[in-house]
Amino acid sequence: MSETIERVVVGVDGSAGSIAALRQGAREAARHGAVLCPVFAWSPPGGEAADAVNPAPADVRAHWERAAERRLRRTCEAALGPAPAGAEVRPRTVRADAGPALVALSRHDADLLVMGAGSHGVLHRFLRGSVTRHCLKHASCPVLVVRPEPEAADGRITVTAGPGR
């Protein structure tokens, strides 16, 4: 594992947990002089399998992409303000399942993956799985898990590393 952090990849979805994760990710990026990479992963309504069977028209796909970009922009503004200071910020939307996308995008030893914890309820985790759990199991870089700010009034941060670290 590299001791140098060059990129801080943060999974965002607009939830309180992802806003807290993005704020912590910005602090980590500034501390290490790293690039901050907020990532919003999205899938079509009904999922990729439904879209493969009955593909959406191009204008509908473009609408989904614009909606994902708006959500990412709004989450970044909520967490960092309109003009974040400190680190270079490279936001990105990807059409993919969040867990595998975040693991793939943070594949280098010099990356740090930051995730929010407890963003979704039990039903969501049952139906879609836990993105945080997936990243902890499969990431090849260190993973920092941050609790949502309203639930962590004492400001505690849970630091967890993936396998082999």
Coordinates of C-alpha atoms in Angstrom, one line a residue:
M1 CA 0.0 0.0 0.0
S2 CA 1.3 3.4 -0.9
E3 CA 1.7 6.0 1.9
T4 CA 1.0 8.8 -0.5
I5 CA -2.6 9.8 -1.3
E6 CA -2.9 11.3 -4.8
R7 CA -6.7 11.0 -5.3
V8 CA -9.7 10.9 -3.0
V9 CA -12.6 9.2 -4.6
V10 CA -15.9 9.8 -2.8
G11 CA -19.2 8.0 -3.5
V12 CA -22.1 10.4 -3.5
D13 CA -25.8 9.9 -3.8
G14 CA -27.3 13.1 -2.3
S15 CA -27.9 11.4 1.1
A16 CA -26.8 12.9 4.5
G17 CA -24.1 10.2 4.6
S18 CA -22.7 11.1 1.2
I19 CA -22.6 14.8 2.1
A20 CA -20.7 14.0 5.3
A21 CA -18.4 11.7 3.3
L22 CA -17.8 14.4 0.7
R23 CA -16.9 17.0 3.3
Q24 CA -14.5 14.5 5.0
G25 CA -13.1 13.6 1.5
A26 CA -12.4 17.3 0.8
R27 CA -10.6 17.6 4.1
E28 CA -8.5 14.5 3.3
A29 CA -7.7 15.8 -0.2
A30 CA -6.6 19.2 1.1
R31 CA -4.5 17.5 3.8
H32 CA -2.7 15.3 1.3
G33 CA -2.6 17.8 -1.7
A34 CA -4.7 15.2 -3.6
V35 CA -7.4 15.5 -6.3
L36 CA -11.0 15.2 -5.0
C37 CA -13.2 13.0 -7.2
P38 CA -16.8 12.9 -6.2
V39 CA -18.6 10.1 -8.1
F40 CA -22.3 9.6 -8.6
A41 CA -23.1 6.2 -10.0
W42 CA -26.5 5.7 -11.5
S43 CA -28.7 3.1 -13.3
P44 CA -31.8 3.5 -15.3
P45 CA -35.1 3.3 -13.5
G46 CA -35.9 -0.5 -13.4
G47 CA -32.2 -1.3 -13.7
E48 CA -29.9 -2.2 -16.5
A49 CA -31.6 -5.5 -17.2
A50 CA -34.9 -3.8 -17.9
D51 CA -33.2 -1.2 -20.1
A52 CA -31.5 -4.0 -22.1
V53 CA -34.8 -5.7 -22.8
N54 CA -36.6 -2.5 -23.6
P55 CA -34.1 0.2 -24.3
A56 CA -35.1 3.8 -23.6
P57 CA -35.1 6.3 -26.4
A58 CA -32.0 8.6 -26.8
D59 CA -33.9 11.6 -25.4
V60 CA -34.9 9.7 -22.3
R61 CA -31.3 8.5 -21.7
A62 CA -30.1 12.1 -22.1
H63 CA -32.6 13.1 -19.5
W64 CA -31.3 10.5 -17.1
E65 CA -27.7 11.6 -17.6
R66 CA -28.6 15.3 -17.0
A67 CA -30.5 14.3 -13.9
A68 CA -27.5 12.4 -12.6
E69 CA -25.2 15.4 -13.3
R70 CA -27.6 17.8 -11.5
R71 CA -27.8 15.5 -8.5
L72 CA -24.0 15.3 -8.4
R73 CA -23.6 19.1 -8.7
R74 CA -26.2 19.7 -6.0
T75 CA -24.6 17.2 -3.6
C76 CA -21.2 18.9 -4.2
E77 CA -22.7 22.3 -3.6
A78 CA -24.4 21.1 -0.4
A79 CA -21.2 19.6 0.9
L80 CA -18.6 22.0 -0.4
G81 CA -20.4 25.3 -1.3
P82 CA -20.6 26.8 -4.7
A83 CA -16.8 27.2 -5.1
P84 CA -14.9 24.6 -3.1
A85 CA -11.6 25.9 -1.7
G86 CA -8.4 23.9 -1.3
A87 CA -8.3 20.7 -3.5
E88 CA -8.8 20.3 -7.2
V89 CA -12.2 18.8 -7.7
R90 CA -13.1 16.5 -10.6
P91 CA -16.8 15.4 -10.3
R92 CA -17.9 12.4 -12.4
T93 CA -21.1 10.6 -13.1
V94 CA -21.0 7.0 -14.3
R95 CA -23.7 4.7 -15.5
A96 CA -23.0 1.6 -13.4
D97 CA -23.8 -0.1 -10.1
A98 CA -22.3 2.0 -7.4
G99 CA -20.2 -0.6 -5.6
P100 CA -18.4 -2.0 -8.6
A101 CA -18.0 1.5 -10.2
L102 CA -16.4 2.9 -7.0
V103 CA -14.0 0.0 -6.7
A104 CA -13.0 0.3 -10.3
L105 CA -12.5 4.0 -10.1
S106 CA -10.3 3.8 -6.9
R107 CA -8.1 0.9 -8.1
H108 CA -4.7 2.5 -7.4
D109 CA -2.7 2.2 -4.2
A110 CA -2.4 6.0 -4.1
D111 CA -6.2 6.4 -4.0
L112 CA -8.4 6.8 -0.9
L113 CA -12.1 5.8 -1.2
V114 CA -14.5 7.6 1.1
M115 CA -18.0 6.3 1.7
G116 CA -21.0 7.4 3.7
A117 CA -22.4 4.8 6.1
G118 CA -26.0 4.1 6.9
S119 CA -27.5 6.1 4.1
H120 CA -30.2 3.7 3.1
G121 CA -32.7 1.6 5.0
V122 CA -32.8 -2.2 5.5
L123 CA -35.2 -2.8 2.5
H124 CA -32.9 -0.9 0.1
R125 CA -29.8 -2.8 1.3
F126 CA -31.8 -6.1 1.0
L127 CA -32.9 -5.3 -2.6
R128 CA -29.7 -3.6 -3.9
G129 CA -27.0 -4.7 -1.4
S130 CA -24.8 -2.4 0.6
V131 CA -22.5 -0.3 -1.5
T132 CA -20.2 0.3 1.5
R133 CA -20.0 -3.4 2.3
H134 CA -19.1 -4.1 -1.3
C135 CA -16.4 -1.5 -1.4
L136 CA -14.9 -2.7 1.9
K137 CA -14.7 -6.2 0.6
H138 CA -13.3 -5.5 -2.9
A139 CA -11.4 -2.2 -2.8
S140 CA -7.6 -2.4 -3.4
C141 CA -7.0 1.0 -1.7
P142 CA -7.8 2.2 1.8
V143 CA -11.5 2.9 2.5
L144 CA -12.7 5.6 4.9
V145 CA -16.3 5.2 6.1
V146 CA -18.0 8.3 7.5
R147 CA -21.2 8.4 9.5
P148 CA -23.9 10.9 8.5
E149 CA -23.4 14.1 10.5
P150 CA -26.9 14.3 12.2
E151 CA -26.4 10.8 13.6
A152 CA -22.8 11.4 14.6
A153 CA -23.1 14.5 16.7
D154 CA -19.9 13.7 18.4
G155 CA -18.1 13.9 15.1
R156 CA -16.7 10.4 15.2
I157 CA -15.4 8.9 12.0
T158 CA -15.1 5.2 11.4
V159 CA -11.9 4.3 9.6
T160 CA -11.9 0.8 7.9
A161 CA -9.6 -0.6 5.4
G162 CA -10.4 -3.2 2.8
P163 CA -8.9 -6.7 2.8
G164 CA -5.2 -7.2 3.3
R165 CA -4.5 -3.7 4.9

